[in-house]
Short mmCIF file of C-alpha atoms in Angstrom, two decimals:
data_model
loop_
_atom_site.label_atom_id
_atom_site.label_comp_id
_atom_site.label_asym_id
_atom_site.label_seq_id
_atom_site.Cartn_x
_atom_site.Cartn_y
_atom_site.Cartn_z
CA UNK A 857 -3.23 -15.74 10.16
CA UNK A 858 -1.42 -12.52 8.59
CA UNK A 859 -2.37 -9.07 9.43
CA UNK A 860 -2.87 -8.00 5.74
CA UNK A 861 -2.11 -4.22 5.82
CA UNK A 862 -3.22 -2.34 2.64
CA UNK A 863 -1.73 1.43 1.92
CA UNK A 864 -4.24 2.55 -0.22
CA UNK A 865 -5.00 6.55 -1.73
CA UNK A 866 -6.75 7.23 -5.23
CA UNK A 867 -3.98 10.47 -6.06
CA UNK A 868 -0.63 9.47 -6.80
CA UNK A 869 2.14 11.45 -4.69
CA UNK A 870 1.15 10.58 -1.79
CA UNK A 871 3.47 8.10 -0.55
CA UNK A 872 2.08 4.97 -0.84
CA UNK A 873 5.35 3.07 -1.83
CA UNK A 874 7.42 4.72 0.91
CA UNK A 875 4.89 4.22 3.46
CA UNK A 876 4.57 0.36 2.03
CA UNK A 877 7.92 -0.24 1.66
CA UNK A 878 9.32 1.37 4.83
CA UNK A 879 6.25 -0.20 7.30
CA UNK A 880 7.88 -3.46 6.20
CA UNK A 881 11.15 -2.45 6.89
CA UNK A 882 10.12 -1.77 10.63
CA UNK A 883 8.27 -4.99 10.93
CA UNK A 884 11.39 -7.31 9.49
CA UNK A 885 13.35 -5.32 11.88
CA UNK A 886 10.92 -6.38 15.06
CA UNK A 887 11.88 -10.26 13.57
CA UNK A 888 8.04 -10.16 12.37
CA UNK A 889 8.26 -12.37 8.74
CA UNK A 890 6.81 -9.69 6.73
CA UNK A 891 5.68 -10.35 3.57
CA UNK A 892 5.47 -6.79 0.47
CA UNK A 893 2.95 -7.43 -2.38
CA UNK A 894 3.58 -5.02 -5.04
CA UNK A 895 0.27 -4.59 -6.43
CA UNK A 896 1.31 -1.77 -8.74
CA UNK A 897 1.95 -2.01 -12.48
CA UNK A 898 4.47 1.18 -11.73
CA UNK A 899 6.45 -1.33 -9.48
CA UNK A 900 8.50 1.28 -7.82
CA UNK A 901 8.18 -0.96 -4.71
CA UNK A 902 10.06 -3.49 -6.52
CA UNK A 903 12.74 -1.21 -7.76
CA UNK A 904 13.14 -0.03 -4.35
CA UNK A 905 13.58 -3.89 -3.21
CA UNK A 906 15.14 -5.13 -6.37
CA UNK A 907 16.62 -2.20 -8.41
CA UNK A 908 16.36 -2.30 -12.30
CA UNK A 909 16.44 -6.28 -12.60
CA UNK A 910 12.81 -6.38 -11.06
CA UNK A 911 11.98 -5.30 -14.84
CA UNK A 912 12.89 -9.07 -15.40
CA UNK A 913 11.74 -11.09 -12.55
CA UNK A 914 9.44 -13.87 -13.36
CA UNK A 915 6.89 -15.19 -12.29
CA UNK A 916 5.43 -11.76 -10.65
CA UNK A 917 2.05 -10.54 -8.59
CA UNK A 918 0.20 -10.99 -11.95
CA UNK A 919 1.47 -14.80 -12.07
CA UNK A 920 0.01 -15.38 -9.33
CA UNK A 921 -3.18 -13.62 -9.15
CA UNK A 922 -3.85 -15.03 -12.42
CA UNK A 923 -3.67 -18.18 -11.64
CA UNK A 924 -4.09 -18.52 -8.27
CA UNK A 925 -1.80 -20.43 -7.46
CA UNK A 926 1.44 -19.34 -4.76
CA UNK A 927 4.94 -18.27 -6.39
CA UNK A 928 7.69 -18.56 -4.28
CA UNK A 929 8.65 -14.70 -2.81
CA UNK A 930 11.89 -13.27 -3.18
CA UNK A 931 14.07 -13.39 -0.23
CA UNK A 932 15.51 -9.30 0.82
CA UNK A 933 16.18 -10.26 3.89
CA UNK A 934 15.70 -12.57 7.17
CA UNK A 935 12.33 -12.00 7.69
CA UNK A 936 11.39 -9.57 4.47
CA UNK A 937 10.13 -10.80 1.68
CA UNK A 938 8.86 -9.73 -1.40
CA UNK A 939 5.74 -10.51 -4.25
CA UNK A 940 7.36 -8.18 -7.34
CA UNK A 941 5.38 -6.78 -10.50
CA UNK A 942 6.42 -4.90 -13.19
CA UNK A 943 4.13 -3.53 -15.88
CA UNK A 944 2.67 -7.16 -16.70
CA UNK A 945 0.58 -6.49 -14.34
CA UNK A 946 -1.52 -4.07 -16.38
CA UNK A 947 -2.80 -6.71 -17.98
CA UNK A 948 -4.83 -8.08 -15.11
CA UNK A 949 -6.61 -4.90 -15.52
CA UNK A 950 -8.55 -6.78 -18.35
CA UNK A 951 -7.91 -10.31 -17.43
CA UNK A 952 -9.45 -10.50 -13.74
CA UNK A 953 -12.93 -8.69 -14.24
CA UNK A 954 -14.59 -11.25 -17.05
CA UNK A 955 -18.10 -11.81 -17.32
CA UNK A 956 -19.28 -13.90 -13.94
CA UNK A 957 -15.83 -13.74 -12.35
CA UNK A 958 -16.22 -12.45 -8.44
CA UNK A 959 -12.49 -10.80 -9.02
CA UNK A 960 -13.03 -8.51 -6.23
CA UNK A 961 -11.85 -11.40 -3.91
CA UNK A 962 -9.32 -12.90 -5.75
CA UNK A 963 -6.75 -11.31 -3.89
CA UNK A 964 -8.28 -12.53 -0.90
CA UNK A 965 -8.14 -16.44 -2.05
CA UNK A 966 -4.77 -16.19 -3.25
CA UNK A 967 -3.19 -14.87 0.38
CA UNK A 968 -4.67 -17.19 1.98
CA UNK A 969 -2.28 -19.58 0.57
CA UNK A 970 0.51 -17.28 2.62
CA UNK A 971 -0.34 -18.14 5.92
CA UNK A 972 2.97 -18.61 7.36
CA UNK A 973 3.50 -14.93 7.25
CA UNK A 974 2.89 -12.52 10.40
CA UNK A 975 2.41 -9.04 8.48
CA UNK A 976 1.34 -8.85 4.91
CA UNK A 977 1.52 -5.50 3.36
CA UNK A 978 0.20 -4.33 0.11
CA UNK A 979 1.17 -1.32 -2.33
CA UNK A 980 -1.39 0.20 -4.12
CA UNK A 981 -1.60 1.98 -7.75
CA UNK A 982 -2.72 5.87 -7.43
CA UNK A 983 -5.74 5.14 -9.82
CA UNK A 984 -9.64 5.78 -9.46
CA UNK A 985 -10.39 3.52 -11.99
CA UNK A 986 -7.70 1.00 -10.84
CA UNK A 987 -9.38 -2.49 -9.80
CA UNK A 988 -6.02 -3.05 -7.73
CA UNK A 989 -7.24 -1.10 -4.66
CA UNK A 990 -10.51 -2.86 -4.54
CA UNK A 991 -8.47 -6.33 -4.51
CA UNK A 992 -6.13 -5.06 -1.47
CA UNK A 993 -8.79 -3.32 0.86
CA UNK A 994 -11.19 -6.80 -0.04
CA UNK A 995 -8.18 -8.32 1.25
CA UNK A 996 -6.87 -6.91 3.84
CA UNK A 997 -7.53 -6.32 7.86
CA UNK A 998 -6.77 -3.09 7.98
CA UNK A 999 -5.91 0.29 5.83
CA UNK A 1000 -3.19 3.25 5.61
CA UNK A 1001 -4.64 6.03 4.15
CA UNK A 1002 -1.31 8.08 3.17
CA UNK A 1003 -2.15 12.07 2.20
CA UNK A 1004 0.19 14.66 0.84
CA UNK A 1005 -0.88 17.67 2.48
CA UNK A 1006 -2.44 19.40 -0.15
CA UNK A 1007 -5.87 20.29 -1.08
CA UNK A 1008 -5.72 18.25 -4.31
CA UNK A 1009 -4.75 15.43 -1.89
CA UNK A 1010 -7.29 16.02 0.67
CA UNK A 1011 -10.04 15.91 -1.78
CA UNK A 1012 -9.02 13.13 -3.31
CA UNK A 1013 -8.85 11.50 0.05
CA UNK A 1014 -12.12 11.79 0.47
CA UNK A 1015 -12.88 9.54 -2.63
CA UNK A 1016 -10.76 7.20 -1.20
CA UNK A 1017 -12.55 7.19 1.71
CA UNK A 1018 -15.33 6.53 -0.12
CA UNK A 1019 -14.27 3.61 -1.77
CA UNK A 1020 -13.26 1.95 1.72
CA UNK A 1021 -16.37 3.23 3.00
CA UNK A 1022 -18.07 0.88 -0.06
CA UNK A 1023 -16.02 -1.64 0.59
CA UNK A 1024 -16.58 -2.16 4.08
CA UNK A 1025 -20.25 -2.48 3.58
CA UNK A 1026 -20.11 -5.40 1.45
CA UNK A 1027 -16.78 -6.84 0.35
CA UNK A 1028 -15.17 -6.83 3.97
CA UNK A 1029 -17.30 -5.13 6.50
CA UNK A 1030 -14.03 -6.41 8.67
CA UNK A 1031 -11.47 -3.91 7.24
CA UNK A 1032 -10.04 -1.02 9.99
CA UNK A 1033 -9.23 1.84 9.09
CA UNK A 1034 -5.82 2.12 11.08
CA UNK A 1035 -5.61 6.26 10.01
CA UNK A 1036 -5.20 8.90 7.45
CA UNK A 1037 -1.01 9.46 7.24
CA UNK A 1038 -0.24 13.50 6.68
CA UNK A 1039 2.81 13.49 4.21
CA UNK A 1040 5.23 15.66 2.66
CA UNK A 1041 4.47 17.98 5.38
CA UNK A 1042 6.47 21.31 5.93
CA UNK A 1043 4.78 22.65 9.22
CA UNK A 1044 6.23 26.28 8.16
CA UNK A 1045 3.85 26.57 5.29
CA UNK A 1046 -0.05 27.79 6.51
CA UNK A 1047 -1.31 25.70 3.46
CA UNK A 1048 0.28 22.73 4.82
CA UNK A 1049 -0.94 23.61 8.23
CA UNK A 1050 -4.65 24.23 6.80
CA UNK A 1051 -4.71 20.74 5.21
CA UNK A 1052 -3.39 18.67 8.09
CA UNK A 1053 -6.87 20.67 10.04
CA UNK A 1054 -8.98 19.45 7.21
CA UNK A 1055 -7.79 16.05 7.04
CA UNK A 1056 -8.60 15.47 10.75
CA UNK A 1057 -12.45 17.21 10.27
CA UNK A 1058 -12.75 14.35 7.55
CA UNK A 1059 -15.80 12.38 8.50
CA UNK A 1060 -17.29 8.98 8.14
CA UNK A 1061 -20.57 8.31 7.46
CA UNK A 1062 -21.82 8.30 10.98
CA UNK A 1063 -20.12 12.11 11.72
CA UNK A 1064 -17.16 10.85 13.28
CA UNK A 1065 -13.72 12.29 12.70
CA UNK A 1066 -11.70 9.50 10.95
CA UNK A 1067 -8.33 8.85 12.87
CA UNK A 1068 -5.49 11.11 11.48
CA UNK A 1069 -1.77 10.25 12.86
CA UNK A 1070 -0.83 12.34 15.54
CA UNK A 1071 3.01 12.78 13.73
CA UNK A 1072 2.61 13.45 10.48
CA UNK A 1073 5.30 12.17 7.90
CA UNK A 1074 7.92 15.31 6.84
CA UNK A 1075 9.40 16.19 3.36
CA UNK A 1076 12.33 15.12 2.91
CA UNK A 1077 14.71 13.81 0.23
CA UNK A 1078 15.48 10.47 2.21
CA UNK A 1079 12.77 8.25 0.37
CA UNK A 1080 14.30 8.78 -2.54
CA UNK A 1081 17.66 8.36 -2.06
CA UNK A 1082 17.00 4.81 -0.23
CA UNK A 1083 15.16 4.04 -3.52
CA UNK A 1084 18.21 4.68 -5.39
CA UNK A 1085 20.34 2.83 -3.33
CA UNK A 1086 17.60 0.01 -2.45
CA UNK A 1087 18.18 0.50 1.03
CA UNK A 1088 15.84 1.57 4.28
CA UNK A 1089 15.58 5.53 4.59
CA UNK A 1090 16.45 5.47 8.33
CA UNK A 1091 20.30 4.09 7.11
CA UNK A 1092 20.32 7.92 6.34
CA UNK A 1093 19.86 9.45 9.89
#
């Protein structure tokens, strides 16, 4: 089976798509068939694989879920491959959670029909009230946690925390939480400094530090330029 990798954080900024989109990237590149779900209405994940004509694709993410039934992916590469969405998606929002439907899992169900895959990863929507996270941390092995270092971000970390915490004890008491990701960081600046101390003094419910990534992820212009040009970031070193 997969490992089902979701990148998950309730404030949008934080990096999600880069941090999605460039994992896979690494794990095509170590001949791992590496399947990207785009589970964002946004879809910048798909305009970073696709450019503008992901706007068009059909059928998409929502297709799929929907119905649950397997689309075929879109072929980026020798081993990377892609589930798009574009804003269709939104309307899953409303479809998925009808009276007596267990929707929580239906992400789970559909993957499952994407077995052939070593490394599954899944972009997340920078929502609280989003049902999209729920579906990719139900589904997955294990989580990403990707933080701007901030103290907006930080707190809203916590939430997300939270929500994997609530997760865990029902939905998928399986899921690991692989680590909080520091972003954006510019170790010159003390508030950037002071964050990247709180995030690792973030607890879980039993007192104990959650894992924080020893490196954390610098500010730079890169991400966006290899959206632009639908390429990998490290093509700019």
């Amino acid at each position: 089976m997969p490992i089902t990798i979701a990148i998950a954080q309730q404030k949008g900024g934080a990096g999600k798509t880069p941090t999605a989109i460039h994992l896979s990237y690494a794990f095509s590149y170590l001949g791992k068939k590496t399947l990207f779900i785009d589970l964002d209405a946004q879809a910048t994940g798909s305009l970073h694989l696709l450019g503008t004509s992901y706007k068009e694709i059909q059928p998409t993410i929502y297709n799929a879920l929907i119905a649950l039934k397997a689309i075929t992916p879109i072929k980026i590469s020798e081993y990377l491959y892609l589930l798009p969405a574009h804003d269709e998606l939104e309307k899953a929002e409303i479809e998925l959670p009808r009276p007596g439907a267990f929707y929580q899992v239906q992400l789970a169900k559909l993957l499952k029909l994407y077995d052939d895959y070593d490394y599954i990863v899944i972009d997340t929507p920078g929502s609280r009230v989003s049902i999209f996270a729920t579906l990719a941390l139900t589904a997955a092995n294990t989580v990403i946690i990707p933080c701007k270092t901030e103290i907006a971000q930080a707190m809203a970390t916590a939430d997300t925390m939270n929500l994997i915490e609530d997760v865990k004890s029902g939905l998928n008491p399986w899921l690991v939480i692989w680590g909080i990701l520091p972003t954006q960081f510019e170790g010159n600046v003390l508030h950037h400094q002071e964050v990247l101390e709180l995030l690792k003094e973030t607890k879980d419910p039993n007192g104990k530090p959650y894992p924080v990534y020893s490196e954390p992820s610098r500010k730079t212009t890169r991400y966006n330029d290899a959206t632009s040009m639908q390429v990998d970031a490290r093509q700019f070193r």
